[in-house]
Amino acid sequence: MSTGTQIEVRGLHKAFGDLEVLRGIDVTVARGEVVCVIGPSGSGKSTLLRCVNLLEEPTSGTVTVAGTEVTDPDVDIDRVRRRIGMVFQSFNLFPHLTVLANLTLAQRRVLRRDRREAAEVARANLERVGLAEKAEAYPAQLSGGQQQRVAIARALSMDPDLMLFDEPTSALDPELVGDVLAVMRSLAQEGMTMLVVTHEMSFAREVADRVVFMDGGVIVEEGPAQRVVGDPQHERTRTFLARVLDPAAAPEPVLGPTPTPVPGDVGKQGQR
């Protein structure tokens, strides 16, 4: 993993009306690092991800990507977004365009590549995700897993410096998840900087450098992937992982106040 910070989030708060979804998030992602964000639904994971490229505007705090503060009111956010690839839960492919056309459209309009260069880049990235033979197919002719791999190839065709993944396998049938995760593993091995919101615990444990566990809008626990997933220190993390990894054996949740972050992690992450 190379040195240098690609993503730096400091004191991030986000509220929707009276509902405070993020409550003082501090997190960094180094160049070439893979960080997985896990936690129950409603914990603020996807909102954090969307604040990184300003799809959601933070209520307060700062977000810096590759040295540029995206929360600066004067920032050229379109220029910053060209360096960030994002893959959503839904594939967001244009149904009336072929796979190749889906991959070349933004290249030509945003990066001003000519038709030939855009097609060459698109075909190379389809090869990268194992779908070279699907260039002339339409999205409706593909499985959900194939469509998600096309979405990844589309993001890669913009030559991003980092990738954001928002639960990319959550809308897929279980048998289709493996191919998408294999592509993501390959990207990690190539050194792509990745911030991934996921419920795939095996992927987080095997591929991530670090895992961040969120609940109630704060970071409860954060550390090396093997430690957080394999030997969590916080009771709330243990309860969550027990329910995810073995739902039948997990105890019923006990409702209570927002969990207190693990000492040590608090110092690094600044959650209050």
PDB file of C-alpha atoms in Angstrom:
ATOM      1  CA  MET A   1       0.000   0.000   0.000  1.00  0.00           C
ATOM      2  CA  SER A   2       1.444   3.391  -0.974  1.00  0.00           C
ATOM      3  CA  THR A   3       1.633   6.310   1.377  1.00  0.00           C
ATOM      4  CA  GLY A   4      -0.602   9.346   1.203  1.00  0.00           C
ATOM      5  CA  THR A   5      -4.177  10.050   2.208  1.00  0.00           C
ATOM      6  CA  GLN A   6      -6.896   9.771  -0.417  1.00  0.00           C
ATOM      7  CA  ILE A   7      -9.936  10.426   1.789  1.00  0.00           C
ATOM      8  CA  GLU A   8      -9.992  12.411   5.010  1.00  0.00           C
ATOM      9  CA  VAL A   9     -13.254  13.013   6.896  1.00  0.00           C
ATOM     10  CA  ARG A  10     -13.209  15.228   9.976  1.00  0.00           C
ATOM     11  CA  GLY A  11     -16.041  16.051  12.381  1.00  0.00           C
ATOM     12  CA  LEU A  12     -18.700  15.046   9.870  1.00  0.00           C
ATOM     13  CA  HIS A  13     -22.314  15.663  10.857  1.00  0.00           C
ATOM     14  CA  LYS A  14     -25.350  15.145   8.658  1.00  0.00           C
ATOM     15  CA  ALA A  15     -28.945  15.786   9.671  1.00  0.00           C
ATOM     16  CA  PHE A  16     -32.195  15.362   7.788  1.00  0.00           C
ATOM     17  CA  GLY A  17     -34.475  17.761   9.626  1.00  0.00           C
ATOM     18  CA  ASP A  18     -34.425  16.721  13.288  1.00  0.00           C
ATOM     19  CA  LEU A  19     -32.838  13.345  12.509  1.00  0.00           C
ATOM     20  CA  GLU A  20     -29.058  13.419  12.946  1.00  0.00           C
ATOM     21  CA  VAL A  21     -27.733  10.578  10.807  1.00  0.00           C
ATOM     22  CA  LEU A  22     -23.993  11.248  11.213  1.00  0.00           C
ATOM     23  CA  ARG A  23     -22.747  12.489  14.563  1.00  0.00           C
ATOM     24  CA  GLY A  24     -19.115  13.526  14.320  1.00  0.00           C
ATOM     25  CA  ILE A  25     -17.410  11.034  11.999  1.00  0.00           C
ATOM     26  CA  ASP A  26     -13.613  11.028  11.657  1.00  0.00           C
ATOM     27  CA  VAL A  27     -12.103   8.563   9.197  1.00  0.00           C
ATOM     28  CA  THR A  28      -9.206   8.419   6.735  1.00  0.00           C
ATOM     29  CA  VAL A  29      -8.428   6.148   3.802  1.00  0.00           C
ATOM     30  CA  ALA A  30      -4.850   5.928   2.561  1.00  0.00           C
ATOM     31  CA  ARG A  31      -3.875   5.545  -1.089  1.00  0.00           C
ATOM     32  CA  GLY A  32      -4.176   1.889  -2.058  1.00  0.00           C
ATOM     33  CA  GLU A  33      -6.095   0.987   1.086  1.00  0.00           C
ATOM     34  CA  VAL A  34      -9.362  -0.960   1.211  1.00  0.00           C
ATOM     35  CA  VAL A  35     -11.682   0.103   4.031  1.00  0.00           C
ATOM     36  CA  CYS A  36     -14.999  -1.668   4.592  1.00  0.00           C
ATOM     37  CA  VAL A  37     -17.804   0.017   6.519  1.00  0.00           C
ATOM     38  CA  ILE A  38     -20.205  -2.361   8.225  1.00  0.00           C
ATOM     39  CA  GLY A  39     -23.165  -1.904  10.548  1.00  0.00           C
ATOM     40  CA  PRO A  40     -26.938  -2.281  10.817  1.00  0.00           C
ATOM     41  CA  SER A  41     -29.362  -0.574   8.472  1.00  0.00           C
ATOM     42  CA  GLY A  42     -29.875   3.066   9.390  1.00  0.00           C
ATOM     43  CA  SER A  43     -26.463   3.454  11.011  1.00  0.00           C
ATOM     44  CA  GLY A  44     -25.336   6.111   8.515  1.00  0.00           C
ATOM     45  CA  LYS A  45     -23.017   4.018   6.353  1.00  0.00           C
ATOM     46  CA  SER A  46     -24.416   4.997   2.951  1.00  0.00           C
ATOM     47  CA  THR A  47     -24.843   8.621   4.017  1.00  0.00           C
ATOM     48  CA  LEU A  48     -21.141   8.741   4.911  1.00  0.00           C
ATOM     49  CA  LEU A  49     -20.257   7.359   1.491  1.00  0.00           C
ATOM     50  CA  ARG A  50     -22.491   9.842  -0.305  1.00  0.00           C
ATOM     51  CA  CYS A  51     -20.954  12.742   1.626  1.00  0.00           C
ATOM     52  CA  VAL A  52     -17.510  11.824   0.284  1.00  0.00           C
ATOM     53  CA  ASN A  53     -18.434  12.957  -3.238  1.00  0.00           C
ATOM     54  CA  LEU A  54     -21.057  15.444  -2.058  1.00  0.00           C
ATOM     55  CA  LEU A  55     -24.100  13.548  -3.272  1.00  0.00           C
ATOM     56  CA  GLU A  56     -25.253  14.491   0.214  1.00  0.00           C
ATOM     57  CA  GLU A  57     -24.155  17.861   1.574  1.00  0.00           C
ATOM     58  CA  PRO A  58     -22.834  17.570   5.149  1.00  0.00           C
ATOM     59  CA  THR A  59     -24.424  19.682   7.868  1.00  0.00           C
ATOM     60  CA  SER A  60     -20.961  20.373   9.283  1.00  0.00           C
ATOM     61  CA  GLY A  61     -17.430  19.012   9.169  1.00  0.00           C
ATOM     62  CA  THR A  62     -14.982  18.611   6.313  1.00  0.00           C
ATOM     63  CA  VAL A  63     -14.329  16.029   3.601  1.00  0.00           C
ATOM     64  CA  THR A  64     -11.041  16.094   1.699  1.00  0.00           C
ATOM     65  CA  VAL A  65     -10.339  13.907  -1.341  1.00  0.00           C
ATOM     66  CA  ALA A  66      -6.791  13.696  -2.676  1.00  0.00           C
ATOM     67  CA  GLY A  67      -5.908  17.024  -1.087  1.00  0.00           C
ATOM     68  CA  THR A  68      -9.016  18.898  -2.268  1.00  0.00           C
ATOM     69  CA  GLU A  69     -11.636  19.866   0.299  1.00  0.00           C
ATOM     70  CA  VAL A  70     -14.922  18.936  -1.331  1.00  0.00           C
ATOM     71  CA  THR A  71     -16.882  20.723   1.395  1.00  0.00           C
ATOM     72  CA  ASP A  72     -15.296  24.060   0.423  1.00  0.00           C
ATOM     73  CA  PRO A  73     -18.138  26.184  -1.044  1.00  0.00           C
ATOM     74  CA  ASP A  74     -15.842  27.248  -3.902  1.00  0.00           C
ATOM     75  CA  VAL A  75     -14.724  23.751  -4.906  1.00  0.00           C
ATOM     76  CA  ASP A  76     -15.193  22.569  -8.486  1.00  0.00           C
ATOM     77  CA  ILE A  77     -17.067  19.442  -7.448  1.00  0.00           C
ATOM     78  CA  ASP A  78     -17.423  18.129 -11.002  1.00  0.00           C
ATOM     79  CA  ARG A  79     -13.630  18.120 -11.370  1.00  0.00           C
ATOM     80  CA  VAL A  80     -13.262  16.222  -8.085  1.00  0.00           C
ATOM     81  CA  ARG A  81     -15.956  13.702  -9.024  1.00  0.00           C
ATOM     82  CA  ARG A  82     -14.087  12.793 -12.206  1.00  0.00           C
ATOM     83  CA  ARG A  83     -11.480  11.189  -9.952  1.00  0.00           C
ATOM     84  CA  ILE A  84     -14.033   9.192  -7.932  1.00  0.00           C
ATOM     85  CA  GLY A  85     -15.786   6.097  -9.220  1.00  0.00           C
ATOM     86  CA  MET A  86     -19.005   5.110  -7.478  1.00  0.00           C
ATOM     87  CA  VAL A  87     -20.988   1.894  -7.703  1.00  0.00           C
ATOM     88  CA  PHE A  88     -24.477   1.889  -6.200  1.00  0.00           C
ATOM     89  CA  GLN A  89     -26.821  -0.850  -5.011  1.00  0.00           C
ATOM     90  CA  SER A  90     -28.817  -0.421  -8.223  1.00  0.00           C
ATOM     91  CA  PHE A  91     -26.947  -0.642 -11.494  1.00  0.00           C
ATOM     92  CA  ASN A  92     -28.225   2.608 -13.067  1.00  0.00           C
ATOM     93  CA  LEU A  93     -27.499   1.458 -16.617  1.00  0.00           C
ATOM     94  CA  PHE A  94     -29.305   3.088 -19.518  1.00  0.00           C
ATOM     95  CA  PRO A  95     -31.660   0.341 -20.753  1.00  0.00           C
ATOM     96  CA  HIS A  96     -31.873   1.687 -24.324  1.00  0.00           C
ATOM     97  CA  LEU A  97     -28.086   1.652 -24.796  1.00  0.00           C
ATOM     98  CA  THR A  98     -25.784  -1.296 -25.369  1.00  0.00           C
ATOM     99  CA  VAL A  99     -23.214  -2.193 -22.745  1.00  0.00           C
ATOM    100  CA  LEU A 100     -20.509  -0.561 -24.861  1.00  0.00           C
ATOM    101  CA  ALA A 101     -22.530   2.635 -25.228  1.00  0.00           C
ATOM    102  CA  ASN A 102     -23.157   2.714 -21.470  1.00  0.00           C
ATOM    103  CA  LEU A 103     -19.396   2.655 -20.935  1.00  0.00           C
ATOM    104  CA  THR A 104     -18.484   5.233 -23.581  1.00  0.00           C
ATOM    105  CA  LEU A 105     -21.131   7.897 -22.947  1.00  0.00           C
ATOM    106  CA  ALA A 106     -19.521   9.620 -19.943  1.00  0.00           C
ATOM    107  CA  GLN A 107     -16.033   9.180 -21.381  1.00  0.00           C
ATOM    108  CA  ARG A 108     -16.996  11.142 -24.477  1.00  0.00           C
ATOM    109  CA  ARG A 109     -19.077  13.813 -22.750  1.00  0.00           C
ATOM    110  CA  VAL A 110     -16.999  14.388 -19.612  1.00  0.00           C
ATOM    111  CA  LEU A 111     -13.454  13.356 -20.563  1.00  0.00           C
ATOM    112  CA  ARG A 112     -13.866  14.434 -24.213  1.00  0.00           C
ATOM    113  CA  ARG A 113     -12.433  11.199 -25.576  1.00  0.00           C
ATOM    114  CA  ASP A 114     -13.141  10.438 -29.205  1.00  0.00           C
ATOM    115  CA  ARG A 115     -15.329   7.496 -30.141  1.00  0.00           C
ATOM    116  CA  ARG A 116     -12.446   5.153 -30.922  1.00  0.00           C
ATOM    117  CA  GLU A 117     -10.469   5.823 -27.739  1.00  0.00           C
ATOM    118  CA  ALA A 118     -13.597   5.572 -25.563  1.00  0.00           C
ATOM    119  CA  ALA A 119     -14.493   2.224 -27.136  1.00  0.00           C
ATOM    120  CA  GLU A 120     -10.954   0.894 -26.605  1.00  0.00           C
ATOM    121  CA  VAL A 121     -11.021   1.877 -22.930  1.00  0.00           C
ATOM    122  CA  ALA A 122     -14.510   0.414 -22.521  1.00  0.00           C
ATOM    123  CA  ARG A 123     -13.575  -2.920 -24.089  1.00  0.00           C
ATOM    124  CA  ALA A 124     -10.447  -3.141 -21.932  1.00  0.00           C
ATOM    125  CA  ASN A 125     -12.502  -2.656 -18.789  1.00  0.00           C
ATOM    126  CA  LEU A 126     -15.156  -5.140 -19.906  1.00  0.00           C
ATOM    127  CA  GLU A 127     -12.308  -7.620 -20.302  1.00  0.00           C
ATOM    128  CA  ARG A 128     -11.149  -6.659 -16.821  1.00  0.00           C
ATOM    129  CA  VAL A 129     -14.513  -7.638 -15.293  1.00  0.00           C
ATOM    130  CA  GLY A 130     -14.911 -10.755 -17.438  1.00  0.00           C
ATOM    131  CA  LEU A 131     -17.592  -9.459 -19.803  1.00  0.00           C
ATOM    132  CA  ALA A 132     -15.751  -8.755 -23.045  1.00  0.00           C
ATOM    133  CA  GLU A 133     -18.293 -10.782 -25.014  1.00  0.00           C
ATOM    134  CA  LYS A 134     -21.229  -8.674 -23.755  1.00  0.00           C
ATOM    135  CA  ALA A 135     -20.221  -5.370 -25.373  1.00  0.00           C
ATOM    136  CA  GLU A 136     -23.138  -5.336 -27.817  1.00  0.00           C
ATOM    137  CA  ALA A 137     -25.738  -6.715 -25.405  1.00  0.00           C
ATOM    138  CA  TYR A 138     -28.414  -4.602 -23.737  1.00  0.00           C
ATOM    139  CA  PRO A 139     -28.810  -4.463 -19.936  1.00  0.00           C
ATOM    140  CA  ALA A 140     -32.082  -6.434 -20.036  1.00  0.00           C
ATOM    141  CA  GLN A 141     -30.173  -9.333 -21.609  1.00  0.00           C
ATOM    142  CA  LEU A 142     -27.805  -9.565 -18.620  1.00  0.00           C
ATOM    143  CA  SER A 143     -28.163 -11.061 -15.164  1.00  0.00           C
ATOM    144  CA  GLY A 144     -28.077  -8.780 -12.145  1.00  0.00           C
ATOM    145  CA  GLY A 145     -24.506  -9.776 -11.395  1.00  0.00           C
ATOM    146  CA  GLN A 146     -23.433  -9.047 -14.949  1.00  0.00           C
ATOM    147  CA  GLN A 147     -25.141  -5.658 -14.841  1.00  0.00           C
ATOM    148  CA  GLN A 148     -23.299  -4.780 -11.650  1.00  0.00           C
ATOM    149  CA  ARG A 149     -19.988  -5.796 -13.228  1.00  0.00           C
ATOM    150  CA  VAL A 150     -20.843  -3.550 -16.189  1.00  0.00           C
ATOM    151  CA  ALA A 151     -21.473  -0.732 -13.702  1.00  0.00           C
ATOM    152  CA  ILE A 152     -18.015  -1.348 -12.201  1.00  0.00           C
ATOM    153  CA  ALA A 153     -16.450  -1.366 -15.676  1.00  0.00           C
ATOM    154  CA  ARG A 154     -18.225   1.908 -16.459  1.00  0.00           C
ATOM    155  CA  ALA A 155     -16.770   3.529 -13.344  1.00  0.00           C
ATOM    156  CA  LEU A 156     -13.286   2.190 -14.152  1.00  0.00           C
ATOM    157  CA  SER A 157     -13.522   3.602 -17.679  1.00  0.00           C
ATOM    158  CA  MET A 158     -13.349   7.090 -16.178  1.00  0.00           C
ATOM    159  CA  ASP A 159      -9.865   6.297 -14.772  1.00  0.00           C
ATOM    160  CA  PRO A 160     -10.762   7.039 -11.134  1.00  0.00           C
ATOM    161  CA  ASP A 161      -8.173   7.476  -8.383  1.00  0.00           C
ATOM    162  CA  LEU A 162     -10.497   5.783  -5.899  1.00  0.00           C
ATOM    163  CA  MET A 163     -13.722   3.774  -5.846  1.00  0.00           C
ATOM    164  CA  LEU A 164     -16.754   4.019  -3.582  1.00  0.00           C
ATOM    165  CA  PHE A 165     -19.029   0.968  -3.337  1.00  0.00           C
ATOM    166  CA  ASP A 166     -22.443   1.282  -1.693  1.00  0.00           C
ATOM    167  CA  GLU A 167     -23.566  -2.288  -0.896  1.00  0.00           C
ATOM    168  CA  PRO A 168     -22.917  -3.408  -4.491  1.00  0.00           C
ATOM    169  CA  THR A 169     -24.179  -6.958  -3.917  1.00  0.00           C
ATOM    170  CA  SER A 170     -27.275  -6.255  -1.797  1.00  0.00           C
ATOM    171  CA  ALA A 171     -29.695  -6.343  -4.759  1.00  0.00           C
ATOM    172  CA  LEU A 172     -28.285  -9.577  -6.200  1.00  0.00           C
ATOM    173  CA  ASP A 173     -29.367 -13.194  -5.878  1.00  0.00           C
ATOM    174  CA  PRO A 174     -26.894 -15.061  -3.632  1.00  0.00           C
ATOM    175  CA  GLU A 175     -25.511 -17.138  -6.510  1.00  0.00           C
ATOM    176  CA  LEU A 176     -24.568 -13.965  -8.419  1.00  0.00           C
ATOM    177  CA  VAL A 177     -22.688 -12.281  -5.584  1.00  0.00           C
ATOM    178  CA  GLY A 178     -19.422 -14.194  -6.037  1.00  0.00           C
ATOM    179  CA  ASP A 179     -18.573 -12.822  -9.483  1.00  0.00           C
ATOM    180  CA  VAL A 180     -18.992  -9.221  -8.332  1.00  0.00           C
ATOM    181  CA  LEU A 181     -16.878  -9.787  -5.226  1.00  0.00           C
ATOM    182  CA  ALA A 182     -14.209 -11.460  -7.370  1.00  0.00           C
ATOM    183  CA  VAL A 183     -13.931  -8.301  -9.474  1.00  0.00           C
ATOM    184  CA  MET A 184     -13.645  -6.196  -6.317  1.00  0.00           C
ATOM    185  CA  ARG A 185     -10.947  -8.515  -4.945  1.00  0.00           C
ATOM    186  CA  SER A 186      -9.036  -8.088  -8.189  1.00  0.00           C
ATOM    187  CA  LEU A 187      -9.244  -4.301  -7.921  1.00  0.00           C
ATOM    188  CA  ALA A 188      -7.934  -4.475  -4.365  1.00  0.00           C
ATOM    189  CA  GLN A 189      -5.010  -6.625  -5.501  1.00  0.00           C
ATOM    190  CA  GLU A 190      -4.234  -4.049  -8.197  1.00  0.00           C
ATOM    191  CA  GLY A 191      -3.937  -1.366  -5.515  1.00  0.00           C
ATOM    192  CA  MET A 192      -7.180   0.537  -6.099  1.00  0.00           C
ATOM    193  CA  THR A 193      -8.200   2.735  -3.172  1.00  0.00           C
ATOM    194  CA  MET A 194     -11.636   1.528  -2.072  1.00  0.00           C
ATOM    195  CA  LEU A 195     -14.212   2.594   0.510  1.00  0.00           C
ATOM    196  CA  VAL A 196     -16.853  -0.134   0.628  1.00  0.00           C
ATOM    197  CA  VAL A 197     -20.168  -0.266   2.471  1.00  0.00           C
ATOM    198  CA  THR A 198     -21.019  -3.948   2.686  1.00  0.00           C
ATOM    199  CA  HIS A 199     -22.793  -6.751   4.528  1.00  0.00           C
ATOM    200  CA  GLU A 200     -20.403  -9.331   3.030  1.00  0.00           C
ATOM    201  CA  MET A 201     -18.382 -10.171   6.140  1.00  0.00           C
ATOM    202  CA  SER A 202     -16.116 -12.711   4.451  1.00  0.00           C
ATOM    203  CA  PHE A 203     -15.117 -10.089   1.867  1.00  0.00           C
ATOM    204  CA  ALA A 204     -14.472  -7.537   4.626  1.00  0.00           C
ATOM    205  CA  ARG A 205     -12.336  -9.966   6.619  1.00  0.00           C
ATOM    206  CA  GLU A 206     -10.335 -11.309   3.666  1.00  0.00           C
ATOM    207  CA  VAL A 207      -9.900  -8.224   1.474  1.00  0.00           C
ATOM    208  CA  ALA A 208     -10.135  -5.099   3.632  1.00  0.00           C
ATOM    209  CA  ASP A 209      -7.129  -3.553   5.312  1.00  0.00           C
ATOM    210  CA  ARG A 210      -9.417  -1.986   7.907  1.00  0.00           C
ATOM    211  CA  VAL A 211     -13.036  -2.378   8.961  1.00  0.00           C
ATOM    212  CA  VAL A 212     -15.171   0.396  10.429  1.00  0.00           C
ATOM    213  CA  PHE A 213     -18.265  -0.604  12.414  1.00  0.00           C
ATOM    214  CA  MET A 214     -20.950   2.100  12.606  1.00  0.00           C
ATOM    215  CA  ASP A 215     -24.098   2.273  14.686  1.00  0.00           C
ATOM    216  CA  GLY A 216     -26.317   5.193  15.594  1.00  0.00           C
ATOM    217  CA  GLY A 217     -24.382   7.626  13.412  1.00  0.00           C
ATOM    218  CA  VAL A 218     -21.018   7.088  15.125  1.00  0.00           C
ATOM    219  CA  ILE A 219     -18.007   4.836  14.627  1.00  0.00           C
ATOM    220  CA  VAL A 220     -18.238   2.313  17.442  1.00  0.00           C
ATOM    221  CA  GLU A 221     -15.174   0.265  16.528  1.00  0.00           C
ATOM    222  CA  GLU A 222     -12.452   0.489  13.904  1.00  0.00           C
ATOM    223  CA  GLY A 223      -9.277  -1.464  13.264  1.00  0.00           C
ATOM    224  CA  PRO A 224      -7.591  -4.206  11.221  1.00  0.00           C
ATOM    225  CA  ALA A 225     -10.142  -6.335   9.415  1.00  0.00           C
ATOM    226  CA  GLN A 226      -9.124  -9.641  10.997  1.00  0.00           C
ATOM    227  CA  ARG A 227      -9.406  -8.143  14.481  1.00  0.00           C
ATOM    228  CA  VAL A 228     -12.716  -6.298  14.081  1.00  0.00           C
ATOM    229  CA  VAL A 229     -14.505  -9.158  12.292  1.00  0.00           C
ATOM    230  CA  GLY A 230     -12.705 -12.037  14.001  1.00  0.00           C
ATOM    231  CA  ASP A 231     -12.249 -10.675  17.531  1.00  0.00           C
ATOM    232  CA  PRO A 232     -14.375  -7.548  18.050  1.00  0.00           C
ATOM    233  CA  GLN A 233     -13.776  -5.627  21.264  1.00  0.00           C
ATOM    234  CA  HIS A 234     -17.108  -3.820  21.643  1.00  0.00           C
ATOM    235  CA  GLU A 235     -20.229  -5.673  22.780  1.00  0.00           C
ATOM    236  CA  ARG A 236     -22.371  -3.953  20.128  1.00  0.00           C
ATOM    237  CA  THR A 237     -19.982  -5.113  17.400  1.00  0.00           C
ATOM    238  CA  ARG A 238     -20.085  -8.669  18.746  1.00  0.00           C
ATOM    239  CA  THR A 239     -23.887  -8.672  18.814  1.00  0.00           C
ATOM    240  CA  PHE A 240     -24.115  -7.345  15.259  1.00  0.00           C
ATOM    241  CA  LEU A 241     -21.619  -9.856  13.855  1.00  0.00           C
ATOM    242  CA  ALA A 242     -23.281 -12.738  15.680  1.00  0.00           C
ATOM    243  CA  ARG A 243     -26.593 -11.880  14.040  1.00  0.00           C
ATOM    244  CA  VAL A 244     -25.009 -11.462  10.600  1.00  0.00           C
ATOM    245  CA  LEU A 245     -22.742 -14.520  10.673  1.00  0.00           C
ATOM    246  CA  ASP A 246     -25.149 -16.914  12.418  1.00  0.00           C
ATOM    247  CA  PRO A 247     -28.670 -15.433  12.534  1.00  0.00           C
ATOM    248  CA  ALA A 248     -30.280 -18.576  13.972  1.00  0.00           C
ATOM    249  CA  ALA A 249     -27.943 -18.666  16.968  1.00  0.00           C
ATOM    250  CA  ALA A 250     -27.822 -14.944  17.689  1.00  0.00           C
ATOM    251  CA  PRO A 251     -29.638 -13.602  20.753  1.00  0.00           C
ATOM    252  CA  GLU A 252     -32.445 -11.113  20.487  1.00  0.00           C
ATOM    253  CA  PRO A 253     -31.115  -7.546  20.452  1.00  0.00           C
ATOM    254  CA  VAL A 254     -31.372  -5.492  23.617  1.00  0.00           C
ATOM    255  CA  LEU A 255     -32.459  -1.951  22.899  1.00  0.00           C
ATOM    256  CA  GLY A 256     -30.572   0.758  24.719  1.00  0.00           C
ATOM    257  CA  PRO A 257     -28.725   4.038  24.342  1.00  0.00           C
ATOM    258  CA  THR A 258     -26.257   4.722  21.545  1.00  0.00           C
ATOM    259  CA  PRO A 259     -23.179   2.549  22.178  1.00  0.00           C
ATOM    260  CA  THR A 260     -20.012   4.103  23.541  1.00  0.00           C
ATOM    261  CA  PRO A 261     -17.019   3.641  21.203  1.00  0.00           C
ATOM    262  CA  VAL A 262     -14.112   1.472  22.311  1.00  0.00           C
ATOM    263  CA  PRO A 263     -11.413   3.457  24.172  1.00  0.00           C
ATOM    264  CA  GLY A 264      -8.450   3.855  21.857  1.00  0.00           C
ATOM    265  CA  ASP A 265     -10.639   3.836  18.771  1.00  0.00           C
ATOM    266  CA  VAL A 266     -12.267   6.987  20.163  1.00  0.00           C
ATOM    267  CA  GLY A 267      -8.946   8.732  20.300  1.00  0.00           C
ATOM    268  CA  LYS A 268      -8.300   8.000  16.650  1.00  0.00           C
ATOM    269  CA  GLN A 269     -11.794   8.487  15.356  1.00  0.00           C
ATOM    270  CA  GLY A 270     -13.042  11.333  17.533  1.00  0.00           C
ATOM    271  CA  GLN A 271     -16.563   9.988  17.957  1.00  0.00           C
ATOM    272  CA  ARG A 272     -18.550  11.706  20.703  1.00  0.00           C
TER     273      ARG A 272
END
